[in-house]
Amino acid sequence: CEISNLPKEVYQHLACYVPKIYCLGPNLNPQNEDLLAPLLLQSPLEWYLCGEEPSVGLAKLEQNNQPSQLCGHVFKVGEPTYSCRECAADPTCVLCMQCFLGSVHKEHRYRMTTSGGGGFCDCGDTEAWKKGPYCQKHEPNISDSSQKDPLANLSDEMIARTYNVFSIILKYAVDMLTWEKEDELPEGLEARGDTYYCMLFNDEVHTYEQVIYTLQKAVNCTQKEAVSFATTVDRDGRKSVRFGDFQFCEQAKSVIVRNTSRQTKPLRVQVMHSSVVAHQCFALKALTWLGQIIRYSDALRRILCQVGLQRGPEGENSSLVDTLMLCDSKMWKGARNVYHQLFMSSLLMDTKYKKLFAIQFAKNYERLQSDYVKDDHDREFSVTDLSVQMFTVPSLARMLITEENLMTTIIRTFMDHLRHRDLHGHFQFERYTAQQAFKFRRVQSLIGDLKYVLISRPTEWTDQLREKYLEGFSAFLELLKCMQGMDPVVRQVGQHIEMEPEWEAAFTLQMKLTHIISMMQEWCSSDERVLIEAYKKCLSALTHCHSGFTDGEQPITLSMCGHSVDTIRYCVSQEKVSIHLPLSRLLAGLHALLSKTEVAYRFPELLPLSELSPPMLIEHPLRCLVLCAQVHAGMWRRNGFSLVNQIYYYHNVKCRVEMFDKDLSMLQAGASMMDPNHFLMIMLSRFELYHIFSSADCRKRYNRENANKDVVQQNNTLIEEMLHLVIMIVGERYTAGVGQVECFDEIRREIVHQLCIRPMAHSELVKALPENENKETGMERVIDSVALFKKPGVTGKGLYKLRPESAKMFNLYFHHYSRADQSKAEEAQRKIKRQNGEDSVLPPPVLPRFCPLFASLVNILQCDVLLGILGAVLQWAMEPSGGHWSESMLQRVLHLIGMGLVEEQQHLLSSAEDNDTNFNFTLKISRPGEAPANTPSILALLETLQNAPHLEVHKDMIRWILKVKLIQISLQSHLDSSGHSQEEVSIGSTVRDKDKAERKRKAEMARLRREKIMAQMSEMQRHFINENKELFQQSLEELDPSTSSTLEHSPSSCDSTLFCVGPRRWRAGGSDRRQVVTCILCQEEQEIRIDGKAMVLAAFVQRSTVMSKNRKRPPHNPDKYDPLFMHPDLSFGTHTGSCGHIMHSHCWQRYFEAVQAKEQRRQQRLRVHTSYDVENGEFLCPLCECLSNTVIPLLPLTKTSCSSEQPDLSQWLNITSLQMKALLSAHRKAKAADADGVDDMDGVNDCPPPDGFKLDYTPKNPYSSTIKEMLTTFGTATYKVGLKVHPNEQDPRVPIMCWGSCAYTIQSIERLLVDEEKPLFGSLPCRQDDCLSSLTRFGSACWTVSSHATVQNHFIRLLAALVPDPRVENTPCILDIDMFHLLVSLVLSHPAVFSLDSSGLSADTAQLHFLHLVTVAHIVQILLSSVPGESLILPLHKLHVCFSGLREVDSGWHLWCCVKAGILPYLRAAALFFHYLNGAPAPPELHTLGVGEWEALCGYLCLPSNLLQLFYNNRELMEPLWCSHPGVLQGLQSSVALIRESNHLIELPGDYSALINQASSFTCPKSGGDKSRAPTLCLVCGAMLCSQSYCCQSELEGVDVGACTAHTFACGAGVGIFLRVRESQVLFLAGKTKGCFYAPPYLDDYGETDQGLRRGNPLHLCQERYRKIQKLWRQHSITEEIGHAQEANQTLVGIDWQHL
Ligand SMILES: [Zn+2]
Ligand SMILES: [Zn+2]
Ligand SMILES: [Zn+2]
Ligand SMILES: [Zn+2]
Ligand SMILES: [Zn+2]
Ligand SMILES: [Zn+2]
Ligand SMILES: [Zn+2]
């Protein structure tokens, strides 16, 4: 209808409704907005757009749509992305998980990473993949839709309407988002009302804490609110913090500004009219809506692109898209995110408009980058970050280079932002501030863009591309010119340097540019014309930089051995020298490339070589190498560390390709164009060694130069370095273009030399090899040809080992070896040769031939100056000592001579084909010096040296040289006669044959030497063990007699049946009971006696949930909790462990006091933490450094006698029941008396005690005072740790906790033995054996230090659970009791009651009756809970049903199996318990795994093997006992599983990416659907947590803790095992202060973990490693593991683990 008025009407509509829906009060109401906005705002637009009901119209659109083949899935933060190392055009090409799984690449060598958010799936982009660009889903269906215009499917009206709506809405949104006025609106929209918001904006300058603190002050909010504000500001980029009238908001603003302006610029705050905010909110909604609507149809998307890119009224660069981009840095984060998303789903998804957008982007490039550099937000929030989406598309990149001159633009923009220059125009970062450093980091992103543009090399060149590329290349040369010679250094003499000069910035620049420089060369190499042009440009730039020599450098003439050359006087040690020579190095690279070309082979005269001045070329690289040599020689010590670092990086794998390697190439290039004698003389002069070798009598160095020992030493090192350089110049031929090799030959050689040092893991090799711009080393192509792979075990990594045949490539003077590498490799190689029975000599390897341009380099070996140098060194070596020569020097000289011989041999062998060689090394070294000196020839010198006693180490090599020379001469004559060599002459074997006797003698000597060394080694080892006790605790344990006293294990009596409980139980004889142990502290022996000095075992008590069946149970309230009855879900227990080391209690006390004192001093001195918490009683075992927090006293076995007649169960129950009655009334009486102070007997029935039961008897405590003290110590510690309370030795719960810990520890060890598939007895390590026995015996003695009445009362209540007693209250029902805990508590508390009895009852009888009672109760428990019955059936009735069922064999069989399986863990635990309590040896059947276990167990426990008999025998007695309890019915309904199964850590997926995917969809539970930054998986219960983040911090015991720590308190009683998914790292936590990282159970194909997910190889679960972690957990060793990790690595102690 009235289309002309449409914009106006829409604006009116918006002006009316937007402020009514959005931003109505202080608290935004998103639900309400989300409901109303679609209804009132979006729906009308959709109606208009479709011309009908939107749902119908949109469905039609979607149906007609022919979607493009691009996947375009936008990545969430942390989502897994996949790239193919074989097929991706560059590493930024990635696939989403779905596409990847449907692609061919999952069978390739792929890389997996987690996305940082943003970016999208490149599936379907044919330019992104060399092959397999489509997954199954995005495979194009036939050819039809390829180039068709999507608009063809739409009616003209629809197009017109869409165009209208999109123009209005996009314009509106752009206007609002770029609107800068605070209380005015664009025309057509007017502000309503008079309310304002105080809006706080995000910046990257202020910390979270500063913002939170300021907000609390400014707007009077709680800390929690402030945290929430700060979180939103950080996430969305802005947040209103106050709502009200202008004044009110302005006030808050001024407080915030005032508070944050002190050190830095203030936080950005604006007071904005609420209508402005409302429209801005809606503008974002509108953009999101546009993004959604275009998903229905590619045609709509295209229209939106058209609208967006349409040029505005202001002409060029004024489209809406331009406007948004150019305002990018002014917008808040949330707005940027929304419109970037829209760009990605529209402009970047449409092939036509992507190109147009790319052009606009390139046009605005300079401006956008400048805005970004000034802005402080991270790049992911900048529109410049979209560059990767366009620049990496090869066709777009090339178009932008040719049409928009993008390469030049990027480089110029970069240069413009780097303004630190010195007088000569070089970069200078000397005094740059933190702010400049920040800016410098941001500018570096431009290098990234340049890299994208260059990443795919052109396959075809057009003239235009050549022109623009070379223009870009020239701009790049301008950049390199500024770097050539930057950061020069001058040798410091006298004083040490005062301030370390800044060097990192320059090196960062170099490092960042390394790949660019390499890529520039590769581009050049793909077109000969470009290469030659670039070469010329580079040469002229270099000439410009070093035009002529500077003033101080005067010409001089050098002459030696009859040759002379003109050069300049220049000393590296006195003048300026710079490590940065990128221009020279680029030229060196181009030179090698030229040398590879056809032209170089055929028409070298066509190359621009004539313009070169070789001395000029070599000058600066040579200075740089001499600088390195002088630093090695210690001449630059006073220049400090910055220089050392620079030299380090110069050789480092990250830089060397474009630094050290190229300097070497440049010397090779220069030397190949010079007379070798001239070259060497210049070299000697730069090394400042010319004076030594030039004099006529240089062979008598020791006579001339004996002034200063340091100088002699220095010169020795310099000579070594100089000789090494000669070796490298002649010997390094593995660069394509220098030698006749391919690039994989180079990689293969690198790998061989790494593996010559030692076998290496894949990742180590990757680190040692240079990576290309695709982060690939090319290793995979060649590794298998030179190495064998060996898989790892449960620890360690998979390793590559060198194939023996590859060792022949070994070159001791490999140019990438450091001195340390070199000596390691030498040692390793000699060792291997000796092991193979070969001669251990390491001769120079056979080398590939030089390319023609470099061919003349071999002449260096036979030139007069070099021979002169070699002869001089050999002459010096005649004298044994004096410091005038060194072993390394001689070794290098011999190597050079060897190289000459090998070279000559190669020439002889090939001379048949190629007869123009003129290389005759043998002749040269056989020639004596001329008159008048008449010095001996090199060969003559060698023959003399061969027998010199002081040259033992070099004899192998000298002998080898002499042998090879002989062969050479015969070969030569042979060749001379026949002209052809038939027989292959193998140097090695011939030498071997002639030398058999000699070798035998040597082998014998070697054997003797080995034996001597072995003897020394074992002595050292013994010493080492003493020094490193903690490492050897195991082996020491085996030696330590105190811990291995296994007396009680061996069945000493020959009694055929062994009982551990009851009147007939096994009893220790007097000698068996005697136990003598040694104190680890004072080394004195001590017998363990009741009345003796206390001996204690270091122990660690911890709370545990390892066996919990209910992790949802909330932790108990420590003050009120009554632990007497353990619930069968075992949700919280107390575990006691020990390292098994025994001390005197007084020795331990003295030790612990010393630890305390030391800790106090340490805390005062420096705030260093320890791995243990002394204030909490923690210490490290003095012998093994195992974490401990208390000690257990060792006690002897109690003496018992066997009396004859004992009551049966019913009699015994009667007697006991009488006793309890009497005791109970006595207790009540005492209590009443206490309470009233009057003897009031009314309420209490007086029960007379049965015969022989003396209520008023107080037994005498049999223990010595030190033992009593230790009993209290351990009891209190268990109580304190187990309940998390303050120590209180009077608390009635102390003994309960001790019994509980005893029961829990036995139960957990029983489970462990099952899980490890070990027999019940005989397989425990000594330390656990000792721990359990002392723990049990302690349990039976601990009542003696508690109030007897309390313990008696506990006993009464415990017994009442089995034998109901109406007078005892709060008795739990049997379904709520863990029976093993009950058994242990009953047995251990009984002595307090038993001690009153003098009637002749036996304690053993009581134990047996307890066992029978509890066992039957357990059977009933199992039956009640395991029979699938209806809750309606009365429990009692059900029991009857069960038992009658059992009697009928056929239907009862299953039930009986259930009972057996259910009760077995209990019986096994009971057997362990009585074994340690009574010392009875276990029957042999229980020492093995096997079928007889059940019978043996029952026998040992004095039980009938048909346990049901127990029940029938006493059924009248027991039946009524339990089922009447009201809790039984209730318990049956909830039905706790009583069959005890071991807990496992959660199942993990086989493929790690499944975990990443799972974590990527995990959102923070506290901040409304936000992605979590560090999703962390609890391996115990499987919960995913939002770790290491403010949002999920909570308060625990008054401290702010992260989600993991908080979780451990509920899930693991303070101990936690987590997997940090993004890091692929296992995290152990204990308490709030302890933690460590642990290797994850995921390995890549190379048998390595990838902590930090840096390498990105696919990872798979390694079950063995996961089981190892599970075992640590099950045996309660996590805390101990953390302790050891922290002791080994002190930095772990400083980490705030509680914040994770
Ligand atoms: Zn995809
Ligand atoms: Zn796909
Ligand atoms: Zn692939
Ligand atoms: Zn001692
Ligand atoms: Zn220890
Ligand atoms: Zn958990
Ligand atoms: Zn969170």
Tab-separated table of N, CA and C in Angstrom, residues 365 391 406-408 410-411 414 444-455 472 476 479 513 516 519-520:
chain	number	residue	atom	x	y	z
A	365	TYR	N	40.963	-0.740	5.511
A	365	TYR	CA	41.907	-1.494	6.333
A	365	TYR	C	42.736	-0.628	7.283
A	391	PHE	N	41.095	-13.110	4.050
A	391	PHE	CA	42.471	-13.132	3.556
A	391	PHE	C	42.977	-14.541	3.309
A	406	LEU	N	46.739	-4.815	-1.385
A	406	LEU	CA	46.611	-5.117	0.038
A	406	LEU	C	47.949	-5.379	0.731
A	407	MET	N	48.835	-6.097	0.032
A	407	MET	CA	50.107	-6.436	0.655
A	407	MET	C	50.855	-5.167	1.081
A	408	THR	N	50.942	-4.237	0.156
A	408	THR	CA	51.624	-2.986	0.463
A	408	THR	C	50.896	-2.241	1.585
A	410	ILE	N	49.087	-3.396	4.041
A	410	ILE	CA	49.333	-3.995	5.358
A	410	ILE	C	50.721	-3.607	5.865
A	411	ILE	N	51.726	-3.755	4.999
A	411	ILE	CA	53.102	-3.489	5.440
A	411	ILE	C	53.274	-2.018	5.806
A	414	PHE	N	51.602	-1.244	9.070
A	414	PHE	CA	52.435	-1.775	10.145
A	414	PHE	C	53.596	-0.837	10.450
A	444	GLN	N	51.220	-6.292	16.209
A	444	GLN	CA	51.672	-7.569	15.655
A	444	GLN	C	50.577	-8.335	14.931
A	445	SER	N	49.316	-8.000	15.248
A	445	SER	CA	48.252	-8.731	14.564
A	445	SER	C	48.280	-8.451	13.068
A	446	LEU	N	48.884	-7.330	12.679
A	446	LEU	CA	49.023	-7.033	11.256
A	446	LEU	C	49.922	-8.052	10.565
A	447	ILE	N	50.933	-8.498	11.301
A	447	ILE	CA	51.802	-9.520	10.718
A	447	ILE	C	50.987	-10.770	10.445
A	448	GLY	N	50.047	-11.041	11.366
A	448	GLY	CA	49.161	-12.180	11.164
A	448	GLY	C	48.374	-12.032	9.875
A	449	ASP	N	47.870	-10.825	9.608
A	449	ASP	CA	47.110	-10.605	8.380
A	449	ASP	C	47.988	-10.829	7.155
A	450	LEU	N	49.228	-10.347	7.233
A	450	LEU	CA	50.144	-10.517	6.109
A	450	LEU	C	50.383	-11.995	5.846
A	451	LYS	N	50.466	-12.728	6.938
A	451	LYS	CA	50.680	-14.165	6.825
A	451	LYS	C	49.488	-14.824	6.123
A	452	TYR	N	48.279	-14.411	6.509
A	452	TYR	CA	47.092	-14.973	5.848
A	452	TYR	C	47.144	-14.733	4.346
A	453	VAL	N	47.516	-13.497	3.988
A	453	VAL	CA	47.510	-13.145	2.575
A	453	VAL	C	48.522	-13.988	1.798
A	454	LEU	N	49.637	-14.300	2.461
A	454	LEU	CA	50.712	-14.995	1.744
A	454	LEU	C	50.614	-16.509	1.839
A	455	ILE	N	49.649	-16.991	2.641
A	455	ILE	CA	49.739	-18.397	3.033
A	455	ILE	C	49.585	-19.369	1.868
A	472	GLY	N	54.752	-4.837	-3.093
A	472	GLY	CA	54.675	-5.256	-1.691
A	472	GLY	C	56.045	-5.684	-1.182
A	476	PHE	N	58.216	-4.331	1.868
A	476	PHE	CA	58.753	-5.220	2.886
A	476	PHE	C	60.247	-4.978	3.086
A	479	LEU	N	60.813	-2.253	5.367
A	479	LEU	CA	60.679	-2.708	6.759
A	479	LEU	C	61.973	-3.377	7.222
A	513	LEU	N	58.241	-12.245	12.206
A	513	LEU	CA	58.435	-12.095	10.764
A	513	LEU	C	59.066	-13.316	10.123
A	516	ILE	N	56.971	-14.968	7.621
A	516	ILE	CA	56.703	-14.073	6.500
A	516	ILE	C	57.903	-14.070	5.558
A	519	MET	N	57.948	-17.140	3.608
A	519	MET	CA	56.898	-17.188	2.603
A	519	MET	C	57.205	-16.279	1.426
A	520	MET	N	57.812	-15.119	1.720
A	520	MET	CA	58.216	-14.205	0.641
A	520	MET	C	59.139	-14.941	-0.316
